[in-house]
Structures are given as structure tokens and as C-alpha cells.
PDB file of C-alpha atoms in Angstrom:
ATOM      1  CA  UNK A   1      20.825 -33.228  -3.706  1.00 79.00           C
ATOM      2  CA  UNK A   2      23.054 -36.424  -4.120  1.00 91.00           C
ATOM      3  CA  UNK A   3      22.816 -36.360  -7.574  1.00 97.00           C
ATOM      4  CA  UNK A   4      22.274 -33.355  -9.637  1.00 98.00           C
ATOM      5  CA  UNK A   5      21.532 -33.441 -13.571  1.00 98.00           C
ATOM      6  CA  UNK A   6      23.141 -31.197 -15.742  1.00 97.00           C
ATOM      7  CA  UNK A   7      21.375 -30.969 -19.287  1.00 95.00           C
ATOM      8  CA  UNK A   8      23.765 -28.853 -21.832  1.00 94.00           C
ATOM      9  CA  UNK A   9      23.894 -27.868 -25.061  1.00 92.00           C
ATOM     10  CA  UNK A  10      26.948 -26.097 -24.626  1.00 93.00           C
ATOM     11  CA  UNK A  11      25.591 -22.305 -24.325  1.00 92.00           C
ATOM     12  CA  UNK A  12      27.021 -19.912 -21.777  1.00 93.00           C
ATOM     13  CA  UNK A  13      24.070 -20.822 -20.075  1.00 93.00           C
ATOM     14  CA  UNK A  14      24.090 -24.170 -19.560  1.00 94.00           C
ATOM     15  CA  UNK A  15      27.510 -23.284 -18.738  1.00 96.00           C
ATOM     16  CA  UNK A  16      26.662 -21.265 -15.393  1.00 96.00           C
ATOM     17  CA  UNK A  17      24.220 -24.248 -14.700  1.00 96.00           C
ATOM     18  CA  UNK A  18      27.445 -26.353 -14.323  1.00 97.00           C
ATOM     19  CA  UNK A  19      29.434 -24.107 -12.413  1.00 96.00           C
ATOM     20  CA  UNK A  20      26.687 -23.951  -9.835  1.00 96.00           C
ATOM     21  CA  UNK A  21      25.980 -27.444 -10.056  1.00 97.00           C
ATOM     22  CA  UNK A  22      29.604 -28.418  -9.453  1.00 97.00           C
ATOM     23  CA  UNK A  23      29.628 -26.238  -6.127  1.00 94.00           C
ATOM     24  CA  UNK A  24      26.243 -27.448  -4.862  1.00 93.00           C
ATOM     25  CA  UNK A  25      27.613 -31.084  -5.209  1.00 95.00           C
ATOM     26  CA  UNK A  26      30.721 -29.748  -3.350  1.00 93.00           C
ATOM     27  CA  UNK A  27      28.836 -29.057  -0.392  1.00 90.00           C
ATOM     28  CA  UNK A  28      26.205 -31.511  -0.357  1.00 89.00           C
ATOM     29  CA  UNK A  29      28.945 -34.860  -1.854  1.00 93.00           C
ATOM     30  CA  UNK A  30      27.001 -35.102  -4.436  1.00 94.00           C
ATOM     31  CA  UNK A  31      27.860 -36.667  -7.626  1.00 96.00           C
ATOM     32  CA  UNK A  32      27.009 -35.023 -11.244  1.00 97.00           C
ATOM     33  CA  UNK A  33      25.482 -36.199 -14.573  1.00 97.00           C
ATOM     34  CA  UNK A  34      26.342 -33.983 -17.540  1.00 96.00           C
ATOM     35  CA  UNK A  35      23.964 -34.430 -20.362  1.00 96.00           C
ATOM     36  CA  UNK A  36      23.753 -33.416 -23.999  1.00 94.00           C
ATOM     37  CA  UNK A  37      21.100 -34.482 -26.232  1.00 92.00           C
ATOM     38  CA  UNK A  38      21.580 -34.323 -30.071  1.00 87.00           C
ATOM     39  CA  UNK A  39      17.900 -33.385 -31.599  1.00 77.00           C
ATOM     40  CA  UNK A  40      17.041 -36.118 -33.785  1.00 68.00           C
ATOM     41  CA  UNK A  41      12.994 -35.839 -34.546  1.00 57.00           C
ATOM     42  CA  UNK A  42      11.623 -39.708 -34.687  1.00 55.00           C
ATOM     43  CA  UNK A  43      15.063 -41.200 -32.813  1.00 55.00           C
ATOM     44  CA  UNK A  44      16.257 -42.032 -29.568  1.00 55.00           C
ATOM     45  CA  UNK A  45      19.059 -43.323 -28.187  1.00 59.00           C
ATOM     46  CA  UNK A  46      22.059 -42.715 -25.458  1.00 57.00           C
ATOM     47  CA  UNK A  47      25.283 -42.926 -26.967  1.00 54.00           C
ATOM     48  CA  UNK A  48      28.110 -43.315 -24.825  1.00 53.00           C
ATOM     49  CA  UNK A  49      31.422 -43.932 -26.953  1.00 40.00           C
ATOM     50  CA  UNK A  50      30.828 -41.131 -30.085  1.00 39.00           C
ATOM     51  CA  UNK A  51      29.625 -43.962 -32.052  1.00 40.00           C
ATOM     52  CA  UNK A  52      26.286 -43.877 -34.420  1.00 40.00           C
ATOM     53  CA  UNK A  53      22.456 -44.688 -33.000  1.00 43.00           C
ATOM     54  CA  UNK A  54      21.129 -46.518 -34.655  1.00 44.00           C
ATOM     55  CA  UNK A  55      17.658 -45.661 -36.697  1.00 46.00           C
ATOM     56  CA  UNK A  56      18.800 -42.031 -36.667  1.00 48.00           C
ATOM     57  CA  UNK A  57      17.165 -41.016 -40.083  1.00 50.00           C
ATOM     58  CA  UNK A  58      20.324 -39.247 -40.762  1.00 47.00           C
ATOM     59  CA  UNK A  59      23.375 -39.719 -42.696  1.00 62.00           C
ATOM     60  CA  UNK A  60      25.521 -42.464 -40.706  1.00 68.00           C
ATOM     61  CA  UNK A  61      29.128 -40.402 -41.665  1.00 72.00           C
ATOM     62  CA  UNK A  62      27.291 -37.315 -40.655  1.00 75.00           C
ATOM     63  CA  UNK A  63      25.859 -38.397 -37.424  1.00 75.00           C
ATOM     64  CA  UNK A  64      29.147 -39.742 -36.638  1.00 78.00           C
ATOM     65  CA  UNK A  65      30.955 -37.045 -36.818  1.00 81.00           C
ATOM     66  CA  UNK A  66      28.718 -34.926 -35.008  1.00 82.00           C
ATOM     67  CA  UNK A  67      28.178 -37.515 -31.792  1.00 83.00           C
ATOM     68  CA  UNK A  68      32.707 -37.598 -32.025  1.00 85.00           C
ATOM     69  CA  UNK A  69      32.446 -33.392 -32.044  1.00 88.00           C
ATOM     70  CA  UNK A  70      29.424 -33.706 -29.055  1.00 89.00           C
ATOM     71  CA  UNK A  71      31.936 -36.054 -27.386  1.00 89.00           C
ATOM     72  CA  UNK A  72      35.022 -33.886 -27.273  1.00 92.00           C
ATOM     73  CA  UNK A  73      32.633 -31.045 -26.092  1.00 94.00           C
ATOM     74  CA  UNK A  74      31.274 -33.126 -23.153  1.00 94.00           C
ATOM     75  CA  UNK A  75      34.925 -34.030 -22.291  1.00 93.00           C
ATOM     76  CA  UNK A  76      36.302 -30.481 -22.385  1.00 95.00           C
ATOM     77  CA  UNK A  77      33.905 -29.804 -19.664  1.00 96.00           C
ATOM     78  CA  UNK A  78      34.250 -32.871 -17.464  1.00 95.00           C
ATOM     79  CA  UNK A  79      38.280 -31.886 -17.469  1.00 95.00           C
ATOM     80  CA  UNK A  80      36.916 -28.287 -16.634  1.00 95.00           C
ATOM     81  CA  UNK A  81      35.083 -29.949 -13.407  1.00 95.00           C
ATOM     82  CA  UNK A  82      38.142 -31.835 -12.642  1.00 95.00           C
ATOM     83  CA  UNK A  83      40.249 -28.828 -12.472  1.00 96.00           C
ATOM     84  CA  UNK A  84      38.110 -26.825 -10.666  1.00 94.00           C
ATOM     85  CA  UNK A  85      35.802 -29.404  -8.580  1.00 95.00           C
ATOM     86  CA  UNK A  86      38.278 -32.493  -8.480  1.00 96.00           C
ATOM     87  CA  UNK A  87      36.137 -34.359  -5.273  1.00 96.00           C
ATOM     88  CA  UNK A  88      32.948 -33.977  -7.355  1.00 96.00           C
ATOM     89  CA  UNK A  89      32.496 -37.126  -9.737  1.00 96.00           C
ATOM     90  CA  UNK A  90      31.317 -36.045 -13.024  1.00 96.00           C
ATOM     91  CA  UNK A  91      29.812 -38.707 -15.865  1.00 95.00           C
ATOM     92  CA  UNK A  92      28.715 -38.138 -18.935  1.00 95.00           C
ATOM     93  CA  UNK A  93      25.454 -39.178 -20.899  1.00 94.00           C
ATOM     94  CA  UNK A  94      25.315 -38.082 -24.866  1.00 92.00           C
ATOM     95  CA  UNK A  95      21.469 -39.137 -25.940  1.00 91.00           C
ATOM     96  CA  UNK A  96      19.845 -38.570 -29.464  1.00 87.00           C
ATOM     97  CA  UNK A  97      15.635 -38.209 -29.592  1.00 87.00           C
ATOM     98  CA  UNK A  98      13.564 -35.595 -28.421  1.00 89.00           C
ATOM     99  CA  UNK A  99      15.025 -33.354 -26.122  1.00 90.00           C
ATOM    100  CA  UNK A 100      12.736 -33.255 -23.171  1.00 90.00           C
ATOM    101  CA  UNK A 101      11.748 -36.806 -23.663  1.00 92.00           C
ATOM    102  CA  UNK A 102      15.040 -37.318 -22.869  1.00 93.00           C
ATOM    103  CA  UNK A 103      16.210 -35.283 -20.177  1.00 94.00           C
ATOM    104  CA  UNK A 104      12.934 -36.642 -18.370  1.00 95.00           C
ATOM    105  CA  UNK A 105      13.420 -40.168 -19.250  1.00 95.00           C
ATOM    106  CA  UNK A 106      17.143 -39.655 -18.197  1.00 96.00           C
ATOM    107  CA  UNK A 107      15.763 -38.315 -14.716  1.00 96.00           C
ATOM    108  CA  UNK A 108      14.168 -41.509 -14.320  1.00 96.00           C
ATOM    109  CA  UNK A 109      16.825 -43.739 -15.267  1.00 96.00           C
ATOM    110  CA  UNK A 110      19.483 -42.491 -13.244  1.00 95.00           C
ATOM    111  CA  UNK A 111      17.446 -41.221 -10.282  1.00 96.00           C
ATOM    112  CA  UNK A 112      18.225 -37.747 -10.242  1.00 97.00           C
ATOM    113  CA  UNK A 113      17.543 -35.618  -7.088  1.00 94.00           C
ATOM    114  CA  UNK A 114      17.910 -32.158  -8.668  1.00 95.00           C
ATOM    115  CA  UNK A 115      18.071 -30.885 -12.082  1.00 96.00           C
ATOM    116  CA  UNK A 116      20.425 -27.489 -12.666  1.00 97.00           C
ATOM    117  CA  UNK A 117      19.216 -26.198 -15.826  1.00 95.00           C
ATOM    118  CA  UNK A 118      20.275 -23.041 -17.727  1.00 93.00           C
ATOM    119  CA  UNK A 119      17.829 -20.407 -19.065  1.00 88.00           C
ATOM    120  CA  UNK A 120      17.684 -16.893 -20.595  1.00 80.00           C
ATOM    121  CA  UNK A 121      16.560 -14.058 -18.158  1.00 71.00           C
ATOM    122  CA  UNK A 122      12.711 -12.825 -19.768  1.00 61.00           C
ATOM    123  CA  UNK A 123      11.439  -9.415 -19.456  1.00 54.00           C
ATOM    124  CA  UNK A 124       8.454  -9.996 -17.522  1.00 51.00           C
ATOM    125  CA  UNK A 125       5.452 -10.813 -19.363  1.00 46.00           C
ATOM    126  CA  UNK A 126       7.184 -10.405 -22.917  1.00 42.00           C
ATOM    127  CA  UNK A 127       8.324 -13.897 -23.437  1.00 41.00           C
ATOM    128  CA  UNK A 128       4.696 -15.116 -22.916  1.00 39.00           C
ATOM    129  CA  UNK A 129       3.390 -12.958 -26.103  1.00 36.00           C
ATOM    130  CA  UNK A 130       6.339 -13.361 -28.259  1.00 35.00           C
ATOM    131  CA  UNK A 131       8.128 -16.876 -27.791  1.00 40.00           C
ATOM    132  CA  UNK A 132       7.246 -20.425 -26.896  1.00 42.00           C
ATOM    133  CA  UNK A 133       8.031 -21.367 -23.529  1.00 51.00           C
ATOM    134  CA  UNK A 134      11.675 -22.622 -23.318  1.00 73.00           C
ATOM    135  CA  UNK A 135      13.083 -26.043 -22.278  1.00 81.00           C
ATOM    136  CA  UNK A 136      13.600 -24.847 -18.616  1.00 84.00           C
ATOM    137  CA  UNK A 137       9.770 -23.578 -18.457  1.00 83.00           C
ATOM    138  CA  UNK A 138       8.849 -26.851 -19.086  1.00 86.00           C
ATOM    139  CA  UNK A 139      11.090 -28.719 -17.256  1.00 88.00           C
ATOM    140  CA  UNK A 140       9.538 -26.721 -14.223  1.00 86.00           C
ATOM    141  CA  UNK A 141       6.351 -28.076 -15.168  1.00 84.00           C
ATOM    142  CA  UNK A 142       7.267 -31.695 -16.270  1.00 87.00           C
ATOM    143  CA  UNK A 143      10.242 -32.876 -14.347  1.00 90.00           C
ATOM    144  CA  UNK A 144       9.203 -35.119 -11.052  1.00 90.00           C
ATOM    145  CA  UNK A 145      12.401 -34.118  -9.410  1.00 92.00           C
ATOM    146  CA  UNK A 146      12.790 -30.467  -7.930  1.00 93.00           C
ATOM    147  CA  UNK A 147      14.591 -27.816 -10.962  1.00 94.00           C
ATOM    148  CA  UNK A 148      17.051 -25.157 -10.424  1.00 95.00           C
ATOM    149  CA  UNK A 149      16.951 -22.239 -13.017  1.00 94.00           C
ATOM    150  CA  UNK A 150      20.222 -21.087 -13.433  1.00 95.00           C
ATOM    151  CA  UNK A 151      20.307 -17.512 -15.487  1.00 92.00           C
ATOM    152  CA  UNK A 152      23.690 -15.867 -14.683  1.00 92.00           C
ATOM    153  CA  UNK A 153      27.281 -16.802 -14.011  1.00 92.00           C
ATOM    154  CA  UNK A 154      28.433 -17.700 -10.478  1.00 88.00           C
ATOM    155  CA  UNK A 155      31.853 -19.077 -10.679  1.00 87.00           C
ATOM    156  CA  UNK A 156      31.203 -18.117  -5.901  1.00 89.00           C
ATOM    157  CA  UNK A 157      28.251 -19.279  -5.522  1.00 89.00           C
ATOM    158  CA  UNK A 158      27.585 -18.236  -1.953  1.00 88.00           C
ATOM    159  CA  UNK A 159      23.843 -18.145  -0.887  1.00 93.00           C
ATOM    160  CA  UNK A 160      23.032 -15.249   1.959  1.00 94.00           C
ATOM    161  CA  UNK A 161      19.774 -14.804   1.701  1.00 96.00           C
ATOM    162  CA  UNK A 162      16.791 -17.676   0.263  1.00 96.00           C
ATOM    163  CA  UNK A 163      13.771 -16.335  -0.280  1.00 97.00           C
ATOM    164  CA  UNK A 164      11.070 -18.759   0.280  1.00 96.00           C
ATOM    165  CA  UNK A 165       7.964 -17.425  -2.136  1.00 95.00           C
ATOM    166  CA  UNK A 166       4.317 -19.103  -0.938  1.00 93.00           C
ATOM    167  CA  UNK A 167       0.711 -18.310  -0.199  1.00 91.00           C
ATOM    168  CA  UNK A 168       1.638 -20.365   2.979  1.00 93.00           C
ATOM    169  CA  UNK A 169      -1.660 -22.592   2.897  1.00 87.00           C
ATOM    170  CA  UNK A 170      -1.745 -26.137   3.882  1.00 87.00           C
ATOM    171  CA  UNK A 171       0.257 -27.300   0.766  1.00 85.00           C
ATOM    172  CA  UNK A 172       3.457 -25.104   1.955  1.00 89.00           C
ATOM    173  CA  UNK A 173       3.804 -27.387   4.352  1.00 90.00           C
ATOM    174  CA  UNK A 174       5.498 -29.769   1.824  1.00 86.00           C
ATOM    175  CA  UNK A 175       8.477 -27.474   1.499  1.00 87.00           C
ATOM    176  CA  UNK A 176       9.701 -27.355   5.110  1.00 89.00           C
ATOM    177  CA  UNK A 177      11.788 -30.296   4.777  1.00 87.00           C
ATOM    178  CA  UNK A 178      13.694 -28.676   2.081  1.00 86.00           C
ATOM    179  CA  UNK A 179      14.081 -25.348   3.295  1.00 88.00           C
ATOM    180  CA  UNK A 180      15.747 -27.295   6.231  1.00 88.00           C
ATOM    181  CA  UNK A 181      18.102 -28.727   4.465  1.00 86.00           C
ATOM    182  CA  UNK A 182      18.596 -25.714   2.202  1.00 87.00           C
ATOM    183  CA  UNK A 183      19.603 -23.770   5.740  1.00 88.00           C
ATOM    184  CA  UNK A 184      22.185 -26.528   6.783  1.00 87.00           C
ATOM    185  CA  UNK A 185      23.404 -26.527   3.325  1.00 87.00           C
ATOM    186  CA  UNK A 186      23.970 -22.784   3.507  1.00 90.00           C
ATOM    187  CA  UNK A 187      23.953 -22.195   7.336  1.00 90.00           C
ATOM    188  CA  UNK A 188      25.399 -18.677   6.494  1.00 91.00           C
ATOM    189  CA  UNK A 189      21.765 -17.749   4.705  1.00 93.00           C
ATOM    190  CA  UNK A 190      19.116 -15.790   6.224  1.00 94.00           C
ATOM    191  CA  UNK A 191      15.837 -17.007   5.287  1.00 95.00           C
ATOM    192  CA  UNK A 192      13.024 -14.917   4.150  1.00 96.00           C
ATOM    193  CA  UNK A 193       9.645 -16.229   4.155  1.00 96.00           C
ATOM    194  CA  UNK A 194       7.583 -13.868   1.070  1.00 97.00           C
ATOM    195  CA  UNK A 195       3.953 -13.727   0.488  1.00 96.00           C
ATOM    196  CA  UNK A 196       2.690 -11.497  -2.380  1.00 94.00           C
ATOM    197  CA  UNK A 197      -0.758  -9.752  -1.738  1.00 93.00           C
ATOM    198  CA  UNK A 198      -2.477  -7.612  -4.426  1.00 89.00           C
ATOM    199  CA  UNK A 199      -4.359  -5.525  -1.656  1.00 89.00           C
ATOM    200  CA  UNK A 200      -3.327  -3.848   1.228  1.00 87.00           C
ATOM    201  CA  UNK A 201      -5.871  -5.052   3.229  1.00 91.00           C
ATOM    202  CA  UNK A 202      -4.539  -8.795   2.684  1.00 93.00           C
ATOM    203  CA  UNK A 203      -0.980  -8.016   4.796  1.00 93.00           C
ATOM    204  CA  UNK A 204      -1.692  -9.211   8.307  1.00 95.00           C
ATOM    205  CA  UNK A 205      -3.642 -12.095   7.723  1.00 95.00           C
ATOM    206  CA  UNK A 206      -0.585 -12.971   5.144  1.00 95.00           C
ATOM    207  CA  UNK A 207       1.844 -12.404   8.220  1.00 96.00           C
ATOM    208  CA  UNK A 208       0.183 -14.700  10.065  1.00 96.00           C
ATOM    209  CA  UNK A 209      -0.027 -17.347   7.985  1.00 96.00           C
ATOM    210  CA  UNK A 210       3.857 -16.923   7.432  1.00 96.00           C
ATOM    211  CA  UNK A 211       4.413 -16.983  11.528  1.00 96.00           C
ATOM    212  CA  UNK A 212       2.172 -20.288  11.835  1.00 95.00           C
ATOM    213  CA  UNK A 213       3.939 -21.588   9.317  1.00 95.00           C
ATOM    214  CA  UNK A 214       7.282 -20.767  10.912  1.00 94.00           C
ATOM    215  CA  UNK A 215       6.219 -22.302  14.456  1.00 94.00           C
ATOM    216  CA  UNK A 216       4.589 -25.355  13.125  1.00 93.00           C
ATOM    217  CA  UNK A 217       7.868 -26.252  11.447  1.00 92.00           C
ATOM    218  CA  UNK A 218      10.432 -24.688  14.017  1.00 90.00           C
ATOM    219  CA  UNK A 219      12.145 -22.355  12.042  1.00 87.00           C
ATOM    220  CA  UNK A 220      13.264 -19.986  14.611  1.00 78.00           C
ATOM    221  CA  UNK A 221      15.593 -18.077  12.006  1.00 87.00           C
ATOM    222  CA  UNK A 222      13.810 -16.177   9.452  1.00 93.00           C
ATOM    223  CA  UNK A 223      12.521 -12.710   7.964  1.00 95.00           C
ATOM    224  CA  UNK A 224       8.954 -12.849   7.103  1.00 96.00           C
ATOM    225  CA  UNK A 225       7.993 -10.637   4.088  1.00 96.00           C
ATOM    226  CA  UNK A 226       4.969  -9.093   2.955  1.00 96.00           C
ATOM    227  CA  UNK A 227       4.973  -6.896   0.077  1.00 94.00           C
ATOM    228  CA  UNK A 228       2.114  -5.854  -2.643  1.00 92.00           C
ATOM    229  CA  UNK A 229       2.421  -6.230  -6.400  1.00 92.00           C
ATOM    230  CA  UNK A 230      -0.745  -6.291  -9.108  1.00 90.00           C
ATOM    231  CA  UNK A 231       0.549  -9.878  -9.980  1.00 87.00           C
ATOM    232  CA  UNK A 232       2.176 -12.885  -7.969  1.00 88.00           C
ATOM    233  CA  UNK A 233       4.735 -13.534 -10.504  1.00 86.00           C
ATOM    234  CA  UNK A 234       5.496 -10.131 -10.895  1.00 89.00           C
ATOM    235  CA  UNK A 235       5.607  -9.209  -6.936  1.00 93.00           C
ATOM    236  CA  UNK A 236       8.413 -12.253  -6.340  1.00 94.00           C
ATOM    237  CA  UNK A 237      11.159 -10.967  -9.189  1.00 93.00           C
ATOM    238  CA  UNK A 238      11.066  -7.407  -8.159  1.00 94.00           C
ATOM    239  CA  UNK A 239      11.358  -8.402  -4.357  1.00 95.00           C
ATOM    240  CA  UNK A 240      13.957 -10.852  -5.124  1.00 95.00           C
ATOM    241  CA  UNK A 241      15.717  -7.965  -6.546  1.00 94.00           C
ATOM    242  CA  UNK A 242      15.291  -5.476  -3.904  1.00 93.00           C
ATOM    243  CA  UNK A 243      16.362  -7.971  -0.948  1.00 93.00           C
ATOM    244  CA  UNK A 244      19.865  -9.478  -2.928  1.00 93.00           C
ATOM    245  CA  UNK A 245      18.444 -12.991  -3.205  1.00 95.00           C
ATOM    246  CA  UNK A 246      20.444 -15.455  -4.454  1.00 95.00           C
ATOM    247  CA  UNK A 247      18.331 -18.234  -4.551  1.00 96.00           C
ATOM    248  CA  UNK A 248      14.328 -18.426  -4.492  1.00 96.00           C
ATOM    249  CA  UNK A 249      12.279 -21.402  -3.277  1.00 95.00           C
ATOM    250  CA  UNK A 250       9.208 -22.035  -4.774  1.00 92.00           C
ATOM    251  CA  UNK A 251       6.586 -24.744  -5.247  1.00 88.00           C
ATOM    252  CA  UNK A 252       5.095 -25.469  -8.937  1.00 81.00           C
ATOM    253  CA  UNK A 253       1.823 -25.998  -8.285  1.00 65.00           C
ATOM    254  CA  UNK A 254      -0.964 -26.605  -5.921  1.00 40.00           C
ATOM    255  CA  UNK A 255      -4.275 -29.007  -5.819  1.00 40.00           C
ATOM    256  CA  UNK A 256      -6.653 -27.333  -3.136  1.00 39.00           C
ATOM    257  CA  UNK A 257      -7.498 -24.049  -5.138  1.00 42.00           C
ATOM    258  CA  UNK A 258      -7.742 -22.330  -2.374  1.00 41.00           C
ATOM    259  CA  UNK A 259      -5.990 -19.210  -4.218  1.00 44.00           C
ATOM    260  CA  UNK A 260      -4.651 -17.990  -7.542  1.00 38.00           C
ATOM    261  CA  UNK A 261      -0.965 -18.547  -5.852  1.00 42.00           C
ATOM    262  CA  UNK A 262       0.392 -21.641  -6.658  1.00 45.00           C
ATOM    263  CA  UNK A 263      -0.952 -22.520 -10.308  1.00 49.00           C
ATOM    264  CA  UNK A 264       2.143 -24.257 -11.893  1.00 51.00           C
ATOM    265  CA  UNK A 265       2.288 -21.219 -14.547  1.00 71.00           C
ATOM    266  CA  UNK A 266       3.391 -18.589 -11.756  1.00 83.00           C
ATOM    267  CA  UNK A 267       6.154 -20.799 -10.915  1.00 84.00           C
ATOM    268  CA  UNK A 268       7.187 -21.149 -14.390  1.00 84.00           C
ATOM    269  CA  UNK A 269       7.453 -17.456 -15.438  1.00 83.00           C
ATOM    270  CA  UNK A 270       9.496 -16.649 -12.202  1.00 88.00           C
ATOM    271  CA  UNK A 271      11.714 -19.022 -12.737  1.00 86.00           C
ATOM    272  CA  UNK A 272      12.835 -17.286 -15.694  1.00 85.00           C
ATOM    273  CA  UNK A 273      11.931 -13.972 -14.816  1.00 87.00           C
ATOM    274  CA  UNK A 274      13.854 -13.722 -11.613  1.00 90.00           C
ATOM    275  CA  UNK A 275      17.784 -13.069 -11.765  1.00 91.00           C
ATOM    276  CA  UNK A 276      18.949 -15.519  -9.176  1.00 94.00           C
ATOM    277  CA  UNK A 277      18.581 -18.657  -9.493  1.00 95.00           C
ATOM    278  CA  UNK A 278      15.175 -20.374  -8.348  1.00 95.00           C
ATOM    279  CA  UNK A 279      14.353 -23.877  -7.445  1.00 95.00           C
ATOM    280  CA  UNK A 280      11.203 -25.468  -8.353  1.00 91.00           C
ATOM    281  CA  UNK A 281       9.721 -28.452  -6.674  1.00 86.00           C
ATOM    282  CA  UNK A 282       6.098 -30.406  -7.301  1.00 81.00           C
ATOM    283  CA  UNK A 283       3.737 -29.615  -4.055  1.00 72.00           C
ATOM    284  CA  UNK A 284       3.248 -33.316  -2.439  1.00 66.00           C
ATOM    285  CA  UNK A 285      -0.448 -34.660  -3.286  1.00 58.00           C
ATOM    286  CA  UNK A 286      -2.810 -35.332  -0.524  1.00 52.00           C
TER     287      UNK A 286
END
């Protein structure tokens, strides 16, 4: 988490994205990129001074004006980390194109660890018969770099309990080095280890698999969980709920097929289904 991405366009939640990406880099030294990205269908560009890309399509006094008004935006927030986070560095990137085309391609150019997004809290299930996924969903899905859905303000962002959300097969096995560091991060946390079963019968072997898990890995510290829900990404929302999380851990996808657990889509609909915030990351290939 050395270097968290920011990508804003200036709603209040994109906002709470920044305030908890300002006190993760606090803890972690980590350093901050702050990015807006003015739509421009058929462009692309990174503007850095308020002046005109070129090839915009659009009126030149126009686009001026808007990358000056984008500018003074960006800047009232960088002062805003300065005030509040002044041992964070904060830099500013002000692209025109296609918006995820450039938040990824800006992920790749500057070599971001973690991306702290902003995102709407859905009603689960609704979103997925009445809107198109959002700009977070598919960052979940797209970005290489682990995500953090941010849907609520929290100006104290103090973590006390991480819920870590898997089927625990093989693949889980990817996400012990981060939970490790998640712990020393917030040493204060008590980790819970969650599988969601649809059947009863399913709850000891899923205890198992979440002690084997815990001893191949060492993690002497932890809750393990086992609740029942008629759907996965319904199950983890309503026990994040229940057990005050304020941050859930989960990976996006999975390539054995062993279960229905860790298709990418589950991942995506929690992560804007779920009130705290939850971080995303890409299970490691084989």
C-alpha cells in the first residue's frame, strides 16, 4: 500500500475515498495519486497544467475552461490533504479519454499498489435489474492491482474487526500475505475468517477448512465464522453488518471451479452491497 490511487470526480463519494485513502497512507507512508478524468468519447490525454489536449473533438475555449475549473477542484482537495494529512504526499493527474481506460492505464503507468475508489451503497440484488454496473464494479473486475470500495464517510477510520470472506480452498491461500499485513497495519483488529454455506449440513467441514487455513499460515489470532445465507453475496453483507466490520477482504475470482464461491461477480456485488468498505484483490494464477 505504498501508493494508493485516488480516482475522483468530485462526488461526496469519491470524497470519503480520499479521506480513507489519506489515513491508510498515514499508517502505511504511503504516497497518494489523486485523479480526475474529464469524459471525452474518442480522446485521451493527461493534462497536467489546465491547458487544452489536444484532438479533443471539443471546442478548444470550452475545453479550456473546463480542464482550468477541473484544476482548481483537484487543488482544493490536495490543500484539504495538506491540512489534514500534511506527511502524506499528494500529486495530482487530470486525464481526458475514456474513463476506465484511463484509470487502468494510469494504474499501470504510475505503479499503483491500491486503488480507493468511491461507490454508491446498492440494495442487494436491485442494482443488477435496474442499472449498469458502476465504475467501481468494474474496476473490481478489471484493475490488476487490489480495489478498495469506499461507500460512507470516515473522517476516523479505525479498523477493529476485518472480516476475511472465502470458500477457503487452495486459491485462499493467495490472500494470507495480505491479511498479514492488513493485521500489522491495524494490530488493534480482530480478524474474522467467514465462510458462507447455503446448507446446514455444509458448517463443519467449512470450519475446518477455515482452521487449516489458519494453521497453515500461522494466524494464531482470529474468529472463524460460519453462518448460512440462500446466496454467497448475500450471506457476506448481512454478516458484515451483524459483526461491526469495518473492512472486508475478499478475492475477485477463482480458476479451479471447485465451487460457486469465488466467481469474480460475487465479489463485485459485495463490494457495493456491503456498508464498510471492502477490498478486492485478483486470486494469484497457478
Amino acid at each position: 500500500m505504498q501508493h494508493l490511487l485516488v480516482p475522483t470526480d468530485f462526488s461526496p463519494e469519491a470524497h470519503h475515498a480520499f479521506e480513507v485513502a489519506l489515513q491508510l497512507a498515514r499508517r502505511t507512508g504511503g504516497r497518494i495519486t489523486l485523479l480526475h478524468v474529464v469524459d471525452t468519447p474518442g480522446a485521451a490525454g493527461v493534462v497536467s497544467t489546465g491547458s487544452a489536449a489536444g484532438g479533443s473533438g471539443l471546442d478548444g475555449v470550452f475545453m479550456v475552461q473546463l480542464l482550468q475549473a477541473t484544476k482548481r477542484r483537484m487543488h482544493e482537495l490536495m490543500a484539504e490533504a495538506a491540512r489534514t494529512q500534511p506527511e502524506v504526499p499528494v500529486q495530482d493527474i487530470v486525464a481526458t479519454g475514456d474513463v476506465d481506460a484511463a484509470v487502468l492505464d494510469t494504474i499501470r503507468a504510475q505503479h499503483i499498489d491500491l486503488v480507493v475508489v468511491g461507490a454508491h451503497e446498492h440494495t442487494p440484488g436491485s442494482h443488477l435489474l435496474f442499472a449498469p454496473d458502476s465504475h467501481a464494479e468494474r474496476l473490481v473486475r478489471l484493475a490488476p492491482c487490489p480495489v478498495l470500495t469506499v461507500k460512507h464517510p470516515a473522517p476516523q477510520f479505525d479498523v477493529r474487526h476485518i472480516v476475511f470472506a472465502s470458500d477457503f480452498a487452495p486459491e485462499a491461500d493467495g490472500a494470507a500475505a495480505s491479511l498479514r499485513q492488513l493485521c500489522a497495519a491495524f494490530p488493534e483488529a480482530t480478524l474474522h475468517l467467514l465462510d458462507v454455506v447455503t446448507h446446514a449440513s455444509d458448517y463443519a467441514a467449512a470450519e475446518a477448512r477455515i482452521h487449516a487455513f489458519a494453521q497453515r499460515h500461522d494466524l494464531a489470532a482470529y474468529e472463524p465464522d460460519v453462518v448460512d445465507a440462500p446466496a454467497v453475496s448475500a450471506g457476506i453483507p448481512r454478516y458484515a453488518a451483524q459483526a461491526h466490520a469495518d473492512l472486508v477482504v475478499m478475492l475477485t475470482h477463482g480458476r479451479t471451479g471447485l465451487r460457486h464461491w469465488l466467481q469474480g461477480s460475487i465479489a463485485e456485488s459485495v463490494a457495493v452491497q456491503t456498508a464498510a468498505p471492502v477490498l478486492t484483490f485478483h486470486a494469484p494464477v497457478a
